[in-house]
Coordinates of C-alpha atoms and ligand atoms in Angstrom, one line a residue:
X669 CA 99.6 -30.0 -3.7
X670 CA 98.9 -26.9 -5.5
X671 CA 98.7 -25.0 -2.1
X672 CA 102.1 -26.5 -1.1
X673 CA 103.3 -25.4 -4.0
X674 CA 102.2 -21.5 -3.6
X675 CA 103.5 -21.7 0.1
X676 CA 106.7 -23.3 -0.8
X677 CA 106.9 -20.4 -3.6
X678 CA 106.2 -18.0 -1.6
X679 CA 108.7 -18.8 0.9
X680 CA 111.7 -18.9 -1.5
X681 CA 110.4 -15.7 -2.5
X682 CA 110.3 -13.7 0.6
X683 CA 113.5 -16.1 1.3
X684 CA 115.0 -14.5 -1.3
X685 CA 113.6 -10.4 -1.1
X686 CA 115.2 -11.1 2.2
X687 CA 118.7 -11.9 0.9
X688 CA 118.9 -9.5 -1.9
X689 CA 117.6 -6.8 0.9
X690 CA 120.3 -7.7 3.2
X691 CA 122.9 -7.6 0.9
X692 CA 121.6 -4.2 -0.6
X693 CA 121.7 -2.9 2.7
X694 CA 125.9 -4.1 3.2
X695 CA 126.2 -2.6 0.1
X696 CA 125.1 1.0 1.2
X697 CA 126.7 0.3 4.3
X698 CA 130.8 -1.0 3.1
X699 CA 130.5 2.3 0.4
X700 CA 129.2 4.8 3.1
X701 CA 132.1 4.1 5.3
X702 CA 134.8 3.2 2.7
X703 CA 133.8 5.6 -0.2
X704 CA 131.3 8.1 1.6
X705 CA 131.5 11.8 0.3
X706 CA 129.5 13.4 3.3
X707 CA 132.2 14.1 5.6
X708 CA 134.2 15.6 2.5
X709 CA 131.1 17.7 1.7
X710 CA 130.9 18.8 5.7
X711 CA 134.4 19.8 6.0
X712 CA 134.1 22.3 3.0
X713 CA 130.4 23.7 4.2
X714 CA 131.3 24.2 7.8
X715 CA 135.7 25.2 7.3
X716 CA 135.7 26.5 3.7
X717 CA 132.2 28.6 4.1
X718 CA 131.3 28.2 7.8
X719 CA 127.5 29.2 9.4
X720 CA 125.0 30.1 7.2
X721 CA 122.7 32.4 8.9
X722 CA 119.1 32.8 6.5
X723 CA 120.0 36.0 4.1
X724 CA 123.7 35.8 4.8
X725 CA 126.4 35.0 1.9
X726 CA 127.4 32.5 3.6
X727 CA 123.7 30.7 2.9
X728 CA 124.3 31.9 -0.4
X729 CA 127.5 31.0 -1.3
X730 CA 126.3 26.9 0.6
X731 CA 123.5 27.1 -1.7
X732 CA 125.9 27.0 -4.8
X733 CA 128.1 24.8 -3.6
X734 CA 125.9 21.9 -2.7
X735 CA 124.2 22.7 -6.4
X736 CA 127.4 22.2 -7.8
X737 CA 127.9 18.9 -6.1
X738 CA 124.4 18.1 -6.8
X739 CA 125.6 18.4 -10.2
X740 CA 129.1 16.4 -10.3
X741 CA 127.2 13.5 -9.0
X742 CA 125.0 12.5 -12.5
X743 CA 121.5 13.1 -10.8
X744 CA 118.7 13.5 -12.8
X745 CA 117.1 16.7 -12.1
X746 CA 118.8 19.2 -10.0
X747 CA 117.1 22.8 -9.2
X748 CA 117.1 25.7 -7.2
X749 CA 113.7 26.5 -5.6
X750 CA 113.3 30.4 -5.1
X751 CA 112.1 30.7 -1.2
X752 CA 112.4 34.8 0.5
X753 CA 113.7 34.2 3.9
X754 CA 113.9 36.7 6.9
X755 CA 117.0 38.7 7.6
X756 CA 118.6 39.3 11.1
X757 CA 121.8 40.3 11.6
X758 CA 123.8 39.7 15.2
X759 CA 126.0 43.1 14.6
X760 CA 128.9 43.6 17.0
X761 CA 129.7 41.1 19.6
X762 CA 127.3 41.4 22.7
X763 CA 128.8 42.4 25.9
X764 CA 127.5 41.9 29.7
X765 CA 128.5 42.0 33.2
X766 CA 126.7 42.2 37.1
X767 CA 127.5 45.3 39.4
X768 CA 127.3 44.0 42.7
X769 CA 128.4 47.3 44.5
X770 CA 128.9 50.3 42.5
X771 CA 131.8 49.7 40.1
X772 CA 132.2 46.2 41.0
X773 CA 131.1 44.3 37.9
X774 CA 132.3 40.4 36.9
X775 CA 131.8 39.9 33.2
X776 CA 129.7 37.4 31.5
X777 CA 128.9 35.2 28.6
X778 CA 125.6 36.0 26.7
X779 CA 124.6 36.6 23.0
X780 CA 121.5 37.9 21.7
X781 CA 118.6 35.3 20.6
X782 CA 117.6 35.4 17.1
X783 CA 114.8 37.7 16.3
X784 CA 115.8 39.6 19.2
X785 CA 116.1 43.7 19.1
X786 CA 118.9 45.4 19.8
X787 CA 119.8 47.3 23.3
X788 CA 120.1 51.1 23.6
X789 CA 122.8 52.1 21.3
X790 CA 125.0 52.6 25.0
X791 CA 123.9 49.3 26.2
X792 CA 121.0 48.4 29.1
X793 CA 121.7 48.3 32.7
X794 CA 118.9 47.5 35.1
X795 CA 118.4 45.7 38.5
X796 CA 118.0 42.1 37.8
X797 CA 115.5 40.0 38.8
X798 CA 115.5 36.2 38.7
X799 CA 112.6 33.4 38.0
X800 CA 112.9 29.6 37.5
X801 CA 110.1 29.9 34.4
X802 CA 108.5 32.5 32.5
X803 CA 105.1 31.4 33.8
X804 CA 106.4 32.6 37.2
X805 CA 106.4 36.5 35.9
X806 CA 102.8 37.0 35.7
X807 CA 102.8 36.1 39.6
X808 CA 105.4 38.4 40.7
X809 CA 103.6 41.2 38.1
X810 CA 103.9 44.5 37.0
X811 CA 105.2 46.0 40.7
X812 CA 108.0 44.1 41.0
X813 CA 109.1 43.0 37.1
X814 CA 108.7 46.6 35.9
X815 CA 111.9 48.6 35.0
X816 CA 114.2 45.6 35.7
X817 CA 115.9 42.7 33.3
X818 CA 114.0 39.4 34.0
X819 CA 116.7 36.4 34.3
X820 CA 114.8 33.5 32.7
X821 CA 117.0 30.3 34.8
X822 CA 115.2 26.9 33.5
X823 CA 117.8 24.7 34.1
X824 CA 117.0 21.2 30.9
X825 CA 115.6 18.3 32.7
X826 CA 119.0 16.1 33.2
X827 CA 117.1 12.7 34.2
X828 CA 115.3 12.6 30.5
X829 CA 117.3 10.3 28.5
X830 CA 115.8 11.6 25.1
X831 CA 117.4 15.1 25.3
X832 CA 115.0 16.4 22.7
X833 CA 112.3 16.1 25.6
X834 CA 114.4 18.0 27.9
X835 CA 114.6 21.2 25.3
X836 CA 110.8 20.7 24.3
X837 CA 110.7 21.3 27.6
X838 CA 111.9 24.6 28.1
X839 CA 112.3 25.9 24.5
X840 CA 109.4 28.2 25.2
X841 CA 111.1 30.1 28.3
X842 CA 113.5 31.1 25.1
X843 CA 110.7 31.7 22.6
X844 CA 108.2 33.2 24.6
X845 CA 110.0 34.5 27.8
X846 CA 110.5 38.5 26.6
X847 CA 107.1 39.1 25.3
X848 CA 105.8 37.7 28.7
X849 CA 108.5 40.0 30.6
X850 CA 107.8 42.9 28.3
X851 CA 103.9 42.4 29.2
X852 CA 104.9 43.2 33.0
X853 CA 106.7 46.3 31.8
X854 CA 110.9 44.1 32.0
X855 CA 113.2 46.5 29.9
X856 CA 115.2 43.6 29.0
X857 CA 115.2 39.2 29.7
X858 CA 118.2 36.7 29.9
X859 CA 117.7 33.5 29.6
X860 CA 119.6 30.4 30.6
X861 CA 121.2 28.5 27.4
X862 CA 119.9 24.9 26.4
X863 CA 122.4 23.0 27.5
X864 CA 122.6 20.1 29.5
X865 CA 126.5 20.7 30.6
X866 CA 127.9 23.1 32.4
X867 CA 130.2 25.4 30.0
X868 CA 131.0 29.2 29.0
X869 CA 129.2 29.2 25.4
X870 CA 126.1 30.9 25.1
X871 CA 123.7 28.9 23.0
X872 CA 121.1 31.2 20.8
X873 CA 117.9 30.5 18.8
X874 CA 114.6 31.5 17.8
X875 CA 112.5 33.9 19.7
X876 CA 109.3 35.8 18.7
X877 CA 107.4 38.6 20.3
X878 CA 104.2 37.5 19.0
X879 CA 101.7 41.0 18.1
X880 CA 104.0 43.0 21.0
X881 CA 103.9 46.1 19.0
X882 CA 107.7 47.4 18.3
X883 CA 108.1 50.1 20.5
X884 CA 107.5 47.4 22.9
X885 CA 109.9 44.9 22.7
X886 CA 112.3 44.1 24.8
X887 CA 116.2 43.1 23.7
X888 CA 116.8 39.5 24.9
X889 CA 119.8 37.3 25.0
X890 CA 120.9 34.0 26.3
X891 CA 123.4 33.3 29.1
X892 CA 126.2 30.4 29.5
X893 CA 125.3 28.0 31.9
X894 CA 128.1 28.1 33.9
X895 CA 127.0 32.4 34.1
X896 CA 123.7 31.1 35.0
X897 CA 124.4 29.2 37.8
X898 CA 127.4 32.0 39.2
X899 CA 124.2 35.6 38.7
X900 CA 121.9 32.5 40.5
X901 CA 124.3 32.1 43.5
X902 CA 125.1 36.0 43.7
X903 CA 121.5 37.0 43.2
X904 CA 121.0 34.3 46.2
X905 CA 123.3 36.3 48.4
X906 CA 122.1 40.0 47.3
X907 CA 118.7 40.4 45.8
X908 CA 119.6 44.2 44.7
X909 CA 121.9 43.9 41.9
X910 CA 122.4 45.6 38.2
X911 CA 122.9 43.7 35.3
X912 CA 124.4 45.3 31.9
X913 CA 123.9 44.0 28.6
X914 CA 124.7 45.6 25.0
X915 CA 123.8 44.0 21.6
X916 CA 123.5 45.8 18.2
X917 CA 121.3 42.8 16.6
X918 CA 118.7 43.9 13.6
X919 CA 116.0 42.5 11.4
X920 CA 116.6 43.8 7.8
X921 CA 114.3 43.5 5.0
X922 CA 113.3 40.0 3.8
X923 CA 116.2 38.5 0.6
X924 CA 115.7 36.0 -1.7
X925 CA 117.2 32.5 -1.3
X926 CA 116.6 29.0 -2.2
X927 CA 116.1 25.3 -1.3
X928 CA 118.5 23.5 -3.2
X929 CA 116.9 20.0 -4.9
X930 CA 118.4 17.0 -6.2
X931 CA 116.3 13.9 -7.8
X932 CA 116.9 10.3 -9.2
X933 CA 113.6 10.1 -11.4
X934 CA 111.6 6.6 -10.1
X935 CA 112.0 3.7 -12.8
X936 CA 108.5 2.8 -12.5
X937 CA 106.6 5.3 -10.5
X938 CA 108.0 8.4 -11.4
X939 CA 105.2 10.3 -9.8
X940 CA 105.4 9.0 -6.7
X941 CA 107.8 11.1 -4.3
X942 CA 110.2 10.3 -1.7
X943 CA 112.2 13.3 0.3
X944 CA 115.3 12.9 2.0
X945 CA 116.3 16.4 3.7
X946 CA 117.8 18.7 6.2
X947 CA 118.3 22.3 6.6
X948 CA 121.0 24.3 4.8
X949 CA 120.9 27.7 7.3
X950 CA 122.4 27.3 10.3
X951 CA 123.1 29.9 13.2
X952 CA 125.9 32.1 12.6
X953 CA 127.8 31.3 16.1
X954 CA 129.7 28.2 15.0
X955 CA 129.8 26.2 11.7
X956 CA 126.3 24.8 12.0
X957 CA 128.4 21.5 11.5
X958 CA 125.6 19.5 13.5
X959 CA 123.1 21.6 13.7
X960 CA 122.0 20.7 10.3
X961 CA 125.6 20.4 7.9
X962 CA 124.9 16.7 9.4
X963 CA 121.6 16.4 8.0
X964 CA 122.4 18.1 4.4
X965 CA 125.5 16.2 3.6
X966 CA 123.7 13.1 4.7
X967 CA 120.7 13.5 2.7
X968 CA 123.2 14.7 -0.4
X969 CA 125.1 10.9 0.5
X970 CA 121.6 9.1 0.0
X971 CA 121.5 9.7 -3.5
X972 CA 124.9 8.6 -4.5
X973 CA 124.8 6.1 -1.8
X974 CA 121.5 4.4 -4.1
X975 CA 123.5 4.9 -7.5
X976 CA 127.0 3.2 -6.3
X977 CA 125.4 0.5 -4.8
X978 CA 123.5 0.0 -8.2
X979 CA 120.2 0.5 -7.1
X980 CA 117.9 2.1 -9.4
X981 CA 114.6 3.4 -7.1
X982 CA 111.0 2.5 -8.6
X983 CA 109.7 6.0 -7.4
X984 CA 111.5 9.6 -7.3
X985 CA 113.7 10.0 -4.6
X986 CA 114.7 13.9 -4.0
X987 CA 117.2 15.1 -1.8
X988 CA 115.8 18.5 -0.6
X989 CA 118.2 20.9 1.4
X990 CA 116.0 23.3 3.1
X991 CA 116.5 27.3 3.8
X992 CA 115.7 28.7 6.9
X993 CA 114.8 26.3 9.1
X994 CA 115.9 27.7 12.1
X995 CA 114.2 31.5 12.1
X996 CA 111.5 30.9 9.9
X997 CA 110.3 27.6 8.1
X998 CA 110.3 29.3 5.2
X999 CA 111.7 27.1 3.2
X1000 CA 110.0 23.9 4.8
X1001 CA 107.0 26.0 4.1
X1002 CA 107.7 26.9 0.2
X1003 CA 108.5 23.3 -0.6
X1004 CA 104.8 21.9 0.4
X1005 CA 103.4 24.6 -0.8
X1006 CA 105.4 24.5 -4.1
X1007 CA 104.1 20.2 -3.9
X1008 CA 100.8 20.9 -3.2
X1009 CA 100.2 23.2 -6.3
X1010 CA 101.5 21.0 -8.5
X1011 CA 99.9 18.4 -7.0
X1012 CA 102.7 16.2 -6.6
X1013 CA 102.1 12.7 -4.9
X1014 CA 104.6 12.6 -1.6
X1015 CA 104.3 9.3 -0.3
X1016 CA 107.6 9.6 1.9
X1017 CA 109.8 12.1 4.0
X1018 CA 112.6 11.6 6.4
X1019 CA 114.7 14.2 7.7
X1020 CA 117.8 14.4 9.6
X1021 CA 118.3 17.5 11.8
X1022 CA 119.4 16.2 15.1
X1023 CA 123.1 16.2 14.6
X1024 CA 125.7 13.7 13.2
X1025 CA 125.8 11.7 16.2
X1026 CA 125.8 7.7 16.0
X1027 CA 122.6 6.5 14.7
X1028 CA 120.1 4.7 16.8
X1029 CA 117.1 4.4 14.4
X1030 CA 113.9 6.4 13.8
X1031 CA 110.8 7.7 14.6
X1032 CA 107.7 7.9 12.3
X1033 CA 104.5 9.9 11.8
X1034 CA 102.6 6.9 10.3
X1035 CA 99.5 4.7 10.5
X1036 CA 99.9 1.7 12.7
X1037 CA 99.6 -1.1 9.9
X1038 CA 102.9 1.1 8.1
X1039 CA 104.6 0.7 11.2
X1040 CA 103.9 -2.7 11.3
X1041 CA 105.9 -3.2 8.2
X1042 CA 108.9 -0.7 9.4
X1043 CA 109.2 -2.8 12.5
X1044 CA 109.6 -6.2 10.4
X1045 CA 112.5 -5.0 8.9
X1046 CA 114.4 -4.7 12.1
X1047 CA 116.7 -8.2 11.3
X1048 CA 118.1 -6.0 8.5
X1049 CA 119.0 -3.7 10.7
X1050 CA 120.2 -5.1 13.5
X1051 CA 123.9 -5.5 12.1
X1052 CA 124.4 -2.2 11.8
X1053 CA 122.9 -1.6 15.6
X1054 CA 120.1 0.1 14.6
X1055 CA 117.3 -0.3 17.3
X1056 CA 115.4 2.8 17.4
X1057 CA 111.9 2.4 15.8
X1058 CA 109.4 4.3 17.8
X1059 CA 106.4 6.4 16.6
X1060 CA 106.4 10.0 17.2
X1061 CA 107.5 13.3 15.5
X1062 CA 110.0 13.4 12.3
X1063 CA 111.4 16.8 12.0
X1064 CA 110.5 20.3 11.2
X1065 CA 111.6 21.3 7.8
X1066 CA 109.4 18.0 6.2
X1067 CA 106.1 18.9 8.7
X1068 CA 103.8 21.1 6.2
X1069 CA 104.1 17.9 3.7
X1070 CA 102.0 16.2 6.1
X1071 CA 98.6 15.0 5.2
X1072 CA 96.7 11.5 5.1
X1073 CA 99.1 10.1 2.0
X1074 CA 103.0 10.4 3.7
X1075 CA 104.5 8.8 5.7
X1076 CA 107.2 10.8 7.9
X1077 CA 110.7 10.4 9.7
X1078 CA 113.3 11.1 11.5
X1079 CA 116.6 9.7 11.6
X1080 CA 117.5 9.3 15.6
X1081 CA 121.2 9.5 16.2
X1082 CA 122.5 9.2 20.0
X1083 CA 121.5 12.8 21.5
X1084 CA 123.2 12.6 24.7
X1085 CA 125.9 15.4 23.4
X1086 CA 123.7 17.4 21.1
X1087 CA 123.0 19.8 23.3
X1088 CA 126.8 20.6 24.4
X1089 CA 126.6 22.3 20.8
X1090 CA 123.4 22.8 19.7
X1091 CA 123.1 26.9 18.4
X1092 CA 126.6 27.8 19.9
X1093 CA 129.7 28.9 18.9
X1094 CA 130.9 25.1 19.1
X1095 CA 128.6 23.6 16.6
X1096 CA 131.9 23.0 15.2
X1097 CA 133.6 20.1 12.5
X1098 CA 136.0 18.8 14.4
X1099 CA 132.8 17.7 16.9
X1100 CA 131.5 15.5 14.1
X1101 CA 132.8 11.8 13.8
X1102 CA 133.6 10.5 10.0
X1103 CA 132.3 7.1 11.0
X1104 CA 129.3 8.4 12.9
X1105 CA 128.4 10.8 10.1
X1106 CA 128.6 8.0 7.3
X1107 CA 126.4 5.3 9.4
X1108 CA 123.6 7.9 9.8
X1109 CA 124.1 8.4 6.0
X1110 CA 124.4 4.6 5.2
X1111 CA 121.2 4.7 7.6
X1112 CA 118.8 6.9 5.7
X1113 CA 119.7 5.1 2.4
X1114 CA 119.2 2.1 3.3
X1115 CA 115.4 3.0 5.1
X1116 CA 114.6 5.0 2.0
X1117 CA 115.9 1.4 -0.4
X1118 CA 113.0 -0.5 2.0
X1119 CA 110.1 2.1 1.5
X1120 CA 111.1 2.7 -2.3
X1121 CA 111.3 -1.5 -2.4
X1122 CA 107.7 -2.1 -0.5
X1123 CA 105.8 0.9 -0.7
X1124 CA 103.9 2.7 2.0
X1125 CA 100.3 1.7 3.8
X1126 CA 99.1 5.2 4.3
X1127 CA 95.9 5.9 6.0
X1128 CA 94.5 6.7 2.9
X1129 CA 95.0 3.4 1.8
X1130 CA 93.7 1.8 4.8
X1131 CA 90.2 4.2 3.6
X1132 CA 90.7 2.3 0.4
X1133 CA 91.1 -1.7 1.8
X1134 CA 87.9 -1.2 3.8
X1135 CA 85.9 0.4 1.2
Ligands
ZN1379 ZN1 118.4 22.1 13.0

């Protein structure tokens, strides 16, 4: 009898959890999409201050404006985190064309890749040479790569259906292809834009040059597709033609910026920490309204989201907006390190940086008995379609927190369109949907609600259950 009674107590009780956790979860839901501020807080960070290149004013001037909403919005604890961040500057727009016979030259669509050098002051013109990967220079070597431009033309994999696996893919021919080129003796590389579609925008990012001393790098800059495929076709007809390119790019001296933090103290485990974040830099082509406005207004949303739907979190939950994400890490970087000095207990992060598409799910960097526990909460999901609940990577700016006590994620919106946009001059607001935007918001809250509601198994605690 006594056993009957714990199981039929039990069973109201998890009856119950259940009910007040689904109705939670419509809460976050109706006021995301009926009273949501993140669209509101998009529109004035991508149209009233626009991209937010690391060490611009633009970064600057998004760093106090999302304090000052930080602010209006009752938290309770809201600082700036002092983070130095690198400083390159794109200078006058980049111009290019092919000669095919002397003085016949068609123009093209490039821009210089982040981190790159500039041209020549007069601009570059070489013959052009093209490869289908950067691991293909070494073969041709030295005899025939030296003196010329090397055209990097790695088309993305179009039958991936996870997008993100088609730029892992050839990210590197970006990051990596003009210190191989340069190796060979290349005076210059272009490389094919990540983008899945065929279009005139020139997509830019990262590159590095590893320890290439300075006097020999090489300037590098990244071509539209639709260019790509035309030099591809010529170079098919006539192997012996010249390629021009100027760009007056320039890495300045290192400025000071900051991560911009938010935080609703925990009721009852203060010291336990939860992150919520994106990135707050951007490129400086477009508005950087996906690429990561989506993930900082988002991540701003949670907060409020918890606090209008009454929910009062048992541990901290901290928004984090993160500097420099996208030529650097700095800011990713100053954060842990900032944690782990202060020895601050992280027991949760979730980022979103993969646009402000409709939400699928997530992905989690966790042990297999936590992901157990995700995946039995997939009934409260499932009226808001979210699916998605895979194990793998959860974003970069949250990656140094990791160690053997957090649990990460990733909030994994629809990515088939991400990379129309991703790093080019239409990263843009009027590409973001209000209703997309405010589900991936609604989304986050309601996964950091569950983890805030039943804790995390961590593999440290799984050390502790057998010990
Ligand atoms: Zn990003």
């Amino acid at each position: 009898m006594k056993h009957i009674l714990i199981v039929v107590f039990l069973f109201t009780t998890v009856q119950f959890s259940a009910q007040t956790d689904a109705e939670n979860l419509k809460k976050i839901y109706t006021n995301s999409l009926t009273d949501g501020m993140s669209y509101q807080w998009l529109d004035h960070l991508s149209n009233q201050i626009g991209g937010r290149l690391s060490g611009s004013l633009n970064a600057e001037l998004a760093v106090q404006y999302t304090k000052e909403e930080f602010d209006k919005l009752g938290l309770d604890k809201v600082w700036l985190q002092p983070v130095m961040v690198p400083r390159w500057v794109r200078g006058a727009p980049e111009f290019a064309y092919f000669e095919t016979s002397p003085g016949v030259t068609t123009n093209v669509n490039i821009c210089a890749l982040g981190g790159s050098v500039a041209t020549p002051a007069g601009g570059l013109k070489a013959k052009i040479i093209e490869v289908g990967s950067y691991t293909e220079i070494e073969a041709l070597g030295a005899d025939k790569v030296k003196g010329k431009i090397v055209f990097i033309n790695r088309p993305m994999q179009a039958d991936l259906i996870n997008t993100f696996e088609a730029y892992g893919g050839c990210s590197v021919e970006r990051y990596a292809g003009a210190a191989e080129a340069a190796k060979y003796g290349a005076v210059g590389t272009i490389v094919r834009s990540l983008n899945l579609r065929l279009d005139d925008f020139p997509h830019t990012g990262s590159m590095g040059y590893g320890d290439l001393p300075n006097s020999k790098r090489i300037p590098s800059a990244a071509i539209s597709t639709n260019d790509a495929e035309l030099l591809s076709g010529i170079l098919a007809l006539n192997g012996n033609i010249n390629f021009f390119f100027s760009q007056n790019c320039k890495q300045l001296e290192d400025v000071q910026s900051y991560n911009v933090i938010g935080e609703l103290t925990g009721s009852e485990f203060p010291n336990e920490i939860m992150v919520v974040g994106g990135h707050l830099d951007s490129w400086d082509l477009g508005d950087g309204s996906h690429d990561d406005g989506a993930g900082v207004v988002q991540s701003m949303d949670v907060l409020r989201l918890l606090k209008a739907s009454g929910i009062r979190p048992k541990r901290t939950i901290r928004a984090v907006l993160f500097m420099n994400e996208e030529n650097g890490l700095r800011g990713g970087k100053k954060y842990a390190e900032v944690a782990k000095s202060k020895k601050e207990k992280h027991v949760f992060a979730l980022e979103s940086d993969s646009g402000g598409f409709t939400p699928r799910g997530f992905s989690f960097d966790c042990s297999d008995i936590m992901f157990a526990k995700i995946e039995s909460w997939k009934p409260l999901f499932k009226p808001y379609l979210i699916h998605y609940f895979e194990k793998g990577g959860s974003g970069a700016d949250i990656g140094p927190l990791k160690d053997d006590n957090i649990v990460l994620a990733g909030l994994r919106p629809d990515s088939q369109r991400y990379f129309d946009h991703h790093h080019a001059a239409n990263d843009t607001f009027e590409h973001v949907n209000k209703r997309e935007l405010e589900l991936g918001a609604a989304s986050m809250t309601a996964l950091i609600y569950l983890i805030d509601t039943y804790g995390t198994e961590t593999l440290s605690n799984n050390v502790e259950l057998k010990n």
